[in-house]
Tab-separated table of C-alpha atoms in Angstrom:
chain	number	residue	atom	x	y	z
A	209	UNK	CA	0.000	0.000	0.000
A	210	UNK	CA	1.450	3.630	-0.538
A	211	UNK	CA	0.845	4.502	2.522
A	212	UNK	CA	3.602	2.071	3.925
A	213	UNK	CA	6.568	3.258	1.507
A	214	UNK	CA	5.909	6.555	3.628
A	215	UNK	CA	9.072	7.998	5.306
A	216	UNK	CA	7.912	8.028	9.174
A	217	UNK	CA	10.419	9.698	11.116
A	218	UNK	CA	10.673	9.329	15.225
A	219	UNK	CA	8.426	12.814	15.807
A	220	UNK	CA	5.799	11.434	12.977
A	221	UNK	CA	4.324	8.116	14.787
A	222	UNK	CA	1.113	9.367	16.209
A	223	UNK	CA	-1.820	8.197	14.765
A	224	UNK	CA	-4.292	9.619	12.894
A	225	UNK	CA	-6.321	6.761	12.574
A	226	UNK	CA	-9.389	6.823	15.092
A	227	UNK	CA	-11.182	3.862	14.002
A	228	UNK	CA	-10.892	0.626	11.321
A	229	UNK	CA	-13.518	-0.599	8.457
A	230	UNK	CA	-14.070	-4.164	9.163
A	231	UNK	CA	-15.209	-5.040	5.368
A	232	UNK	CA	-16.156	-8.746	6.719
A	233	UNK	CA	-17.734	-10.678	3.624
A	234	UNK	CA	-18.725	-7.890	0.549
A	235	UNK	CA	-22.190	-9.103	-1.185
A	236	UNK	CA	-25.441	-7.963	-2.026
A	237	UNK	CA	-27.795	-6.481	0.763
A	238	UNK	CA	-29.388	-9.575	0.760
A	239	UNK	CA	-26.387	-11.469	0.668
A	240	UNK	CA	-25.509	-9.695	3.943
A	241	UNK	CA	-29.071	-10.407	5.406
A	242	UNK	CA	-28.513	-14.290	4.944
A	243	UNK	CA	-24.994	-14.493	6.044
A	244	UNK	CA	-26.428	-12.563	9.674
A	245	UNK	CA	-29.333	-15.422	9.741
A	246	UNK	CA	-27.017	-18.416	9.084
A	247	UNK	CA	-24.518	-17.360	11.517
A	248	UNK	CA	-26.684	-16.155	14.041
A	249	UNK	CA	-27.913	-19.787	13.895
A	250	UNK	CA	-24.448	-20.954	14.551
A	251	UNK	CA	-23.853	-18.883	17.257
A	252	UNK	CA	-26.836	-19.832	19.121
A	253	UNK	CA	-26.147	-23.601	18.840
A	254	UNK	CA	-22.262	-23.275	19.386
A	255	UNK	CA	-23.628	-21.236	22.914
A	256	UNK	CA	-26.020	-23.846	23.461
A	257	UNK	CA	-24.025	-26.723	23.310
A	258	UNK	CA	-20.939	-25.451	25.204
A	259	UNK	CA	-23.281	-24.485	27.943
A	260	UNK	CA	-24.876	-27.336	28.284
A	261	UNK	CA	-21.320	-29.003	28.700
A	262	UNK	CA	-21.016	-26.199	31.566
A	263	UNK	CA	-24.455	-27.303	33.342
A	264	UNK	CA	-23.647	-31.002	32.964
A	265	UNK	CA	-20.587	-30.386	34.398
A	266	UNK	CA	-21.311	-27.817	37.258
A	267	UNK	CA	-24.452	-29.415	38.169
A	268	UNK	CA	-23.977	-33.534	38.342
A	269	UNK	CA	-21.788	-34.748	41.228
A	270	UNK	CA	-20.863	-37.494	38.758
A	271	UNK	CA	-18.983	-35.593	35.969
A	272	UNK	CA	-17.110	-33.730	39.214
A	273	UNK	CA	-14.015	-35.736	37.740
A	274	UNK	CA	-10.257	-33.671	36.429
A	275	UNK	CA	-11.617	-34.832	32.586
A	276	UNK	CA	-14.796	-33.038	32.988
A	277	UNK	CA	-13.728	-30.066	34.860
A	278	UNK	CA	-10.998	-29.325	32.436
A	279	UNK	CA	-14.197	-30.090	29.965
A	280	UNK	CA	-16.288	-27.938	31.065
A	281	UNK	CA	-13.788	-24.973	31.506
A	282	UNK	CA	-12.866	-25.513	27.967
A	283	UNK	CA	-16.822	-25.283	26.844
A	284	UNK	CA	-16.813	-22.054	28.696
A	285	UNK	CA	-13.156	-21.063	27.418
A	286	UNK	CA	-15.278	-21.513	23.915
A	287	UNK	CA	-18.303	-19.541	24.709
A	288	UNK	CA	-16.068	-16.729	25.490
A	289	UNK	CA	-13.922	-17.121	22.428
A	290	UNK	CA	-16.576	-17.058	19.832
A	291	UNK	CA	-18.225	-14.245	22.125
A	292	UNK	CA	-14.886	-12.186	20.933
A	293	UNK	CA	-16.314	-11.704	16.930
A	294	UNK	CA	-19.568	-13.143	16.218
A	295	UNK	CA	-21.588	-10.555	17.918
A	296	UNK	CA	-19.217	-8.232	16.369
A	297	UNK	CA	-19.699	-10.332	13.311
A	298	UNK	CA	-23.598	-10.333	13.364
A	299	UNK	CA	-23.642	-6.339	13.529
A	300	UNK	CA	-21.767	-5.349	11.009
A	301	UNK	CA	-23.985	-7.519	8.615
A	302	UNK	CA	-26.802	-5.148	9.540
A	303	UNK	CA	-24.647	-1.696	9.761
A	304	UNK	CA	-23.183	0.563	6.685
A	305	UNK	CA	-20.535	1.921	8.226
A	306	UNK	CA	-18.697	-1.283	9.485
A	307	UNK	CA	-16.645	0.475	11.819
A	308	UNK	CA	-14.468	-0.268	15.194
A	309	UNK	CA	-12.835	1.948	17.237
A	310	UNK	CA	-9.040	1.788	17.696
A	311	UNK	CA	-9.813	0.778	21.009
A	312	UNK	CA	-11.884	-1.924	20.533
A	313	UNK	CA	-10.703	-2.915	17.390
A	314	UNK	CA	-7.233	-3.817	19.500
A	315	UNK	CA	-9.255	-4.505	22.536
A	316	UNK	CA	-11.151	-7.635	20.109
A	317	UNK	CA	-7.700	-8.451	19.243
A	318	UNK	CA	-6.331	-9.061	22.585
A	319	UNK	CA	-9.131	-10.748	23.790
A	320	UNK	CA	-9.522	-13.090	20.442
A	321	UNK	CA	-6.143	-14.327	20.353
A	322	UNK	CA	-5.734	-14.665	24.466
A	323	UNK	CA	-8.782	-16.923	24.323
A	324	UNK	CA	-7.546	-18.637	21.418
A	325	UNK	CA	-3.901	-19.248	23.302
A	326	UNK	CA	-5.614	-20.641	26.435
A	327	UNK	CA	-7.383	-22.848	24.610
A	328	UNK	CA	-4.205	-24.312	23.052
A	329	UNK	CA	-3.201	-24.939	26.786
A	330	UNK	CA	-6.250	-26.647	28.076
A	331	UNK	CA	-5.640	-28.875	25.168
A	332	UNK	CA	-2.037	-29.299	26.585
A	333	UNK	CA	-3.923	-29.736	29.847
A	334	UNK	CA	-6.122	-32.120	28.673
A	335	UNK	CA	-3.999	-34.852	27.057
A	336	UNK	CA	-1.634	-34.405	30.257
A	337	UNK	CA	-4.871	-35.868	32.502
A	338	UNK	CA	-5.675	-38.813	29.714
A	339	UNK	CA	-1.639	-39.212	29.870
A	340	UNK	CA	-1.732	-39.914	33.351
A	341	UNK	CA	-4.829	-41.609	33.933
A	342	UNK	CA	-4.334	-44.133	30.599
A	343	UNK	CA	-0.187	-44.313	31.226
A	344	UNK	CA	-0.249	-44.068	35.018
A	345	UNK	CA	-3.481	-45.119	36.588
A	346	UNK	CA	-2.260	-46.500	39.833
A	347	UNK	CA	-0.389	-43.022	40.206
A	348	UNK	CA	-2.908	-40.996	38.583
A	349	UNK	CA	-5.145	-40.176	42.043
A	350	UNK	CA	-1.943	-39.737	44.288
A	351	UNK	CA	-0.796	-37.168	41.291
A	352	UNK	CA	-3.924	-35.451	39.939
A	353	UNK	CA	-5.114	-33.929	43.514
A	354	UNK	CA	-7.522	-30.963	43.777
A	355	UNK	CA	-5.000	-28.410	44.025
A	356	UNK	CA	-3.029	-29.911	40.944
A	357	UNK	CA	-6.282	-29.824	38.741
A	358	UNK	CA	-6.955	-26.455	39.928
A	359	UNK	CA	-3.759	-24.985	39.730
A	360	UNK	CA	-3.907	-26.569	35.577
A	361	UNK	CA	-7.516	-24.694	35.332
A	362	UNK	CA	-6.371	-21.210	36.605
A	363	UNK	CA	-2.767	-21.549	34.724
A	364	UNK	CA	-4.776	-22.602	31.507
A	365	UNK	CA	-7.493	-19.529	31.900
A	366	UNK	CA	-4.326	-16.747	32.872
A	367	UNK	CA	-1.682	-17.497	30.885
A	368	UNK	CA	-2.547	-16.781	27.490
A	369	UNK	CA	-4.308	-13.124	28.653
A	370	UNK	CA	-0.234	-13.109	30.024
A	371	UNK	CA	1.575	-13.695	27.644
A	372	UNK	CA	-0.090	-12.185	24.568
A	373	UNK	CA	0.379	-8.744	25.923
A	374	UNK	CA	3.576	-8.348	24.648
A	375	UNK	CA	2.769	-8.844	20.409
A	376	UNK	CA	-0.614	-6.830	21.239
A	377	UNK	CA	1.255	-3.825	22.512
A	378	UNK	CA	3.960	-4.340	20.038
A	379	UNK	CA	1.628	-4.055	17.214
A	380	UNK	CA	-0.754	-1.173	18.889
A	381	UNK	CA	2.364	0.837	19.169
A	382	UNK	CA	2.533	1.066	14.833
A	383	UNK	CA	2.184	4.105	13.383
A	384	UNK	CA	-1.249	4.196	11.489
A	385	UNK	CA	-1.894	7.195	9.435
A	386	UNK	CA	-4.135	5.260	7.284
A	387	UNK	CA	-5.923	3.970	4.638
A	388	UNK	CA	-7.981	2.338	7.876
A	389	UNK	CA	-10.033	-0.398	5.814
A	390	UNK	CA	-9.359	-3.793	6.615
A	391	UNK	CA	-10.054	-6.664	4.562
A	392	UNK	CA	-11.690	-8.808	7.179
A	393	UNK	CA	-14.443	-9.581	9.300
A	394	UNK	CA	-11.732	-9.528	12.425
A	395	UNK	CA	-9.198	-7.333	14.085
A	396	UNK	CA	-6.757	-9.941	12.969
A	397	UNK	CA	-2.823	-8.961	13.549
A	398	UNK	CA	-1.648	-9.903	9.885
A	399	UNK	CA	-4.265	-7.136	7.898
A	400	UNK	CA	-3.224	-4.854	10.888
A	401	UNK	CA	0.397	-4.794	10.655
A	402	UNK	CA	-0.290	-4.563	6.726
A	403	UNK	CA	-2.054	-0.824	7.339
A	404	UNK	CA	0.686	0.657	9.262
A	405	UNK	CA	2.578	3.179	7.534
A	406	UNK	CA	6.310	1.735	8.886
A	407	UNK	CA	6.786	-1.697	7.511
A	408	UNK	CA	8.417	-2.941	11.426
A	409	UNK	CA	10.167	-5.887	10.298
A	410	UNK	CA	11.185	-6.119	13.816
A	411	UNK	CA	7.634	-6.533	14.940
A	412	UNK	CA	6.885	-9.033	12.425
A	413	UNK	CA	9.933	-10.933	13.259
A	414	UNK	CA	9.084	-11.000	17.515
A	415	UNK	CA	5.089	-11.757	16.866
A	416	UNK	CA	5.872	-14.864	14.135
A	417	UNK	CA	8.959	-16.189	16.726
A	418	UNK	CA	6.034	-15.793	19.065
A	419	UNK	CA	3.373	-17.783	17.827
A	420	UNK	CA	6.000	-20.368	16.184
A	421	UNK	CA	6.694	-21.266	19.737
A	422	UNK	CA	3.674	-21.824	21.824
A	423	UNK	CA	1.849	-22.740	18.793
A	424	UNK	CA	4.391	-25.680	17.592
A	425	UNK	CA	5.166	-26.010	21.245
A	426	UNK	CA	1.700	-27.043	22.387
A	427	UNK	CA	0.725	-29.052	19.664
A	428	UNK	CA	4.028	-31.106	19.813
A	429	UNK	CA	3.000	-31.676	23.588
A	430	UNK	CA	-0.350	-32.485	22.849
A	431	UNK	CA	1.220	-34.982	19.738
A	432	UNK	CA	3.606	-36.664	22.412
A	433	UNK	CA	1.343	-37.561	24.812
A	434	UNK	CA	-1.416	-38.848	22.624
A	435	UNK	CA	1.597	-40.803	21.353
A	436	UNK	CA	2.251	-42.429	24.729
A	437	UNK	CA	-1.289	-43.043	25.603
A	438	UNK	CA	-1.916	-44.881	22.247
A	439	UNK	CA	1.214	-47.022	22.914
A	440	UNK	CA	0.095	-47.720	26.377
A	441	UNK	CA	-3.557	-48.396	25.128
A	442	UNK	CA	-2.432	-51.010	22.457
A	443	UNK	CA	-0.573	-52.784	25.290
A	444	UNK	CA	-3.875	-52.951	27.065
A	445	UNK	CA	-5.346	-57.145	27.216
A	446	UNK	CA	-8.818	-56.117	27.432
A	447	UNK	CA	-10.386	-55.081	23.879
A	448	UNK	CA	-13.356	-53.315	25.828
A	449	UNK	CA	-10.607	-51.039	27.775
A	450	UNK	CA	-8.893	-50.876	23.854
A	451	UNK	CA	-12.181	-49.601	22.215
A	452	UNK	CA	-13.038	-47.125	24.907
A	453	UNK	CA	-9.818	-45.377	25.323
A	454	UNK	CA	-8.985	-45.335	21.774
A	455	UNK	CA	-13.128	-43.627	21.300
A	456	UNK	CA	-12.064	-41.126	23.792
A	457	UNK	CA	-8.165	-40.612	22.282
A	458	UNK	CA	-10.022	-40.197	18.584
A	459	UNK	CA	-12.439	-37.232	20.376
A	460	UNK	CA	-9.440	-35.190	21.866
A	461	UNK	CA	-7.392	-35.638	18.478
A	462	UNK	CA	-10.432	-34.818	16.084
A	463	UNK	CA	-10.278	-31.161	18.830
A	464	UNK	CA	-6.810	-30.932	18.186
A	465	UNK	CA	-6.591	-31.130	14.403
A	466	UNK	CA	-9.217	-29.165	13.757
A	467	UNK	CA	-7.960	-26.521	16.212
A	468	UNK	CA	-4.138	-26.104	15.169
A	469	UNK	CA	-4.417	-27.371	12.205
A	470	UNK	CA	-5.739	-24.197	10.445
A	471	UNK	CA	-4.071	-21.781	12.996
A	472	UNK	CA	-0.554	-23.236	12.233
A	473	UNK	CA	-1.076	-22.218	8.540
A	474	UNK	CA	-2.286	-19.057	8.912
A	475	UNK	CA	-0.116	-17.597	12.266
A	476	UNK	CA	3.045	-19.020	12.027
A	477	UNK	CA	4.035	-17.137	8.997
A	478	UNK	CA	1.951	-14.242	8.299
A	479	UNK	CA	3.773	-12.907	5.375
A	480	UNK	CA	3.749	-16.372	4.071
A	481	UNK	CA	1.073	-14.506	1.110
A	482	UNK	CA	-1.916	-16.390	1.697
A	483	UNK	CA	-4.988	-14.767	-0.272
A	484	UNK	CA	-7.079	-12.501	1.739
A	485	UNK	CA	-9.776	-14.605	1.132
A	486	UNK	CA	-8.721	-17.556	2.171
A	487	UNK	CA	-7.354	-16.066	5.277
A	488	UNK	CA	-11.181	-15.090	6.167
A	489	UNK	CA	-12.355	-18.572	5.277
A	490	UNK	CA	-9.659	-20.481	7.480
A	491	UNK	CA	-9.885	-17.849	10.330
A	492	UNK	CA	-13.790	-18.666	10.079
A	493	UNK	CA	-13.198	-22.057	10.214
A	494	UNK	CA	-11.447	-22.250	13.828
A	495	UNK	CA	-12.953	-18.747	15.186
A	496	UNK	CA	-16.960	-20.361	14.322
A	497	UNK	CA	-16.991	-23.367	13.111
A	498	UNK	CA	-15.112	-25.360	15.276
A	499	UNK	CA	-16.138	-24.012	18.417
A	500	UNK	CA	-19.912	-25.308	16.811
A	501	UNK	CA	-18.246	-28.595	16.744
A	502	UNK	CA	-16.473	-29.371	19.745
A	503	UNK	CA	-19.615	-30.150	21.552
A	504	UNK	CA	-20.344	-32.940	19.049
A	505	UNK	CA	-16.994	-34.005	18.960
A	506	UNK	CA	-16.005	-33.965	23.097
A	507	UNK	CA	-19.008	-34.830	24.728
A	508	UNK	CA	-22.081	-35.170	23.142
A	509	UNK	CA	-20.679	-38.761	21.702
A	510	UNK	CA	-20.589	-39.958	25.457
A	511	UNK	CA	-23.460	-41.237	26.592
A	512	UNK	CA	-23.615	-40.090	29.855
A	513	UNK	CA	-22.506	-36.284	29.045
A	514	UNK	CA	-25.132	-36.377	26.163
A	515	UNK	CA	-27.814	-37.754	28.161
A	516	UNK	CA	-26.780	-35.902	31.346
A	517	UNK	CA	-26.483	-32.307	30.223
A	518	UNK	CA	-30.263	-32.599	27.949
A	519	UNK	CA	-31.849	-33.678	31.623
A	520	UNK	CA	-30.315	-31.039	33.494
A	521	UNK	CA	-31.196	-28.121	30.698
A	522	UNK	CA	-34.588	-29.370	29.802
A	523	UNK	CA	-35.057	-29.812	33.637
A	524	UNK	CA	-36.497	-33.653	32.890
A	525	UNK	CA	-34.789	-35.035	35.570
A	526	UNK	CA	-33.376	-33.632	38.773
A	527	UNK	CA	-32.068	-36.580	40.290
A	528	UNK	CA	-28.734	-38.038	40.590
A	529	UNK	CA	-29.929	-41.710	39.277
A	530	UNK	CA	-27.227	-43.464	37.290
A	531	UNK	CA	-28.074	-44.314	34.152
């Protein structure tokens, strides 16, 4: 863009942009009017469905287990991440304007990716319990004590709102003296760092090292101990033990492919020239769709979650009854 072969000296790097044009998806009035009714849709089932994980979880003594408390703060972790852009999302498919303060345009940003970074982590979390309780299930209620799982569930819900200060401020701190439009239906950091009128290579260079590491980090860790626990599983004698570990191994992988799967490609290297739409499609993809699916995928294939959290939100049953 011309504005970014402009020569910004050291007194010339306050901005004069006050606000950003989300441009989301471009279409037809009508276009726009079905795109707010299909994913107003999806956001009410992807809240649905994570909160009935919540309710199962918070409300039957039976699911008070380290696998379903780490479950059900991920199906809140969720309902907070997609909470980040689809409302956002949904109102700029009625609006003209399209616009987001600087603010909260950065403020979305923060938020967006800090969810999205603690969610890597309960999946770290979350293969580290089926590690121990499939590897080491004579050690695994001497190790995984209260204040262990607890400690995990506050570590997974702080960290990422820690440690993603540093490229937030790094990239707030651009000079933007505009154009402000940005191709997207997101504050995302690549189109951002694309509008400001220095091209920081620096920047660049410290948020890609960044999300190479706790990105490749975390899915390696989740990689190696799925590893161990299939090992361990296929030395198991019983077929029925086989079958359900492997059913419950096969959820937490499906969650894990589908969740760094697309954000590897599209974070690691964000000058790797991906087309700008294609970038909105995959950043739909794990931002929407896949928090829509994670409910199907986790939990709703168990029997007792599935039948569990529908008697508890429907109020059929109020009992503790096994099944």
């Amino acid at each position: 863009m011309s504005c970014r072969s402009m020569n910004v000296s050291s007194t010339e790097t306050t901005n004069s942009v006050s606000h950003f044009i989300l441009m989301g998806f471009p279409s037809s009035p009508q276009m726009q009017l079905l795109y707010f009714g299909l994913f107003s849709v999806v956001y009410t089932l992807t809240l649905m469905g994570n909160a009935a994980i919540v309710c199962a979880v918070r409300w039957d003594q039976r699911l008070h287990t380290p696998m379903y408390i780490f479950l059900g703060n991920f199906s809140l972790l969720e309902i907070c991440y997609v909470t980040t852009t689809v409302p956002n999302m949904l109102a700029n498919f009625l609006s003209t304007s399209k616009s987001i303060s600087f603010v909260n345009c950065f403020a979305q940003f923060y938020f967006f990716f800090s969810f999205g970074c603690d969610e890597g982590l309960f999946l770290c979390i979350m293969a580290f319990d089926r590690y121990l309780a499939i590897c080491r299930p004579l050690h695994y209620p001497r190790i995984m004590t209260e204040q262990l799982y607890t400690g995990l569930a506050i570590f997974g819900w702080s960290c990422g709102f820690i440690v993603f200060l540093t490229p937030v401020v790094l990239i707030a701190h651009l000079p933007y003296c505009g154009p402000n439009t940005i191709n997207h239906f997101v504050c995302d950091p690549v189109p951002l760092m694309m509008l400001s009128c220095s091209e920081d290579t620096m920047t660049q260079f410290i948020y890609s090292t960044f999300n190479a590491i706790f990105m490749v980090g975390t899915f390696l860790f989740v990689l190696c101990s799925y590893a161990l626990v299939i090992v361990a599983v296929l030395r198991m004698p019983s077929a029925a033990g086989k079958r359900k570990a492997f059913s419950t191994c096969a959820s937490h992988l499906a969650v894990v492919i589908l969740f760094f799967g697309s954000v590897l490609v599209m974070y690691i290297s964000p000058g790797s020239g991906h087309s700008v739409q294609m970038q909105k499609i995959v950043t739909l993809f794990y931002s929407v769709i896949t928090p829509l699916c994670n409910p199907l995928i986790y939990s709703l294939r168990n029997k007792e979650m599935k039948t569990t959290a529908l008697r508890k939100i429907f109020g059929i049953e109020h009992g503790s009854q096994k099944l």
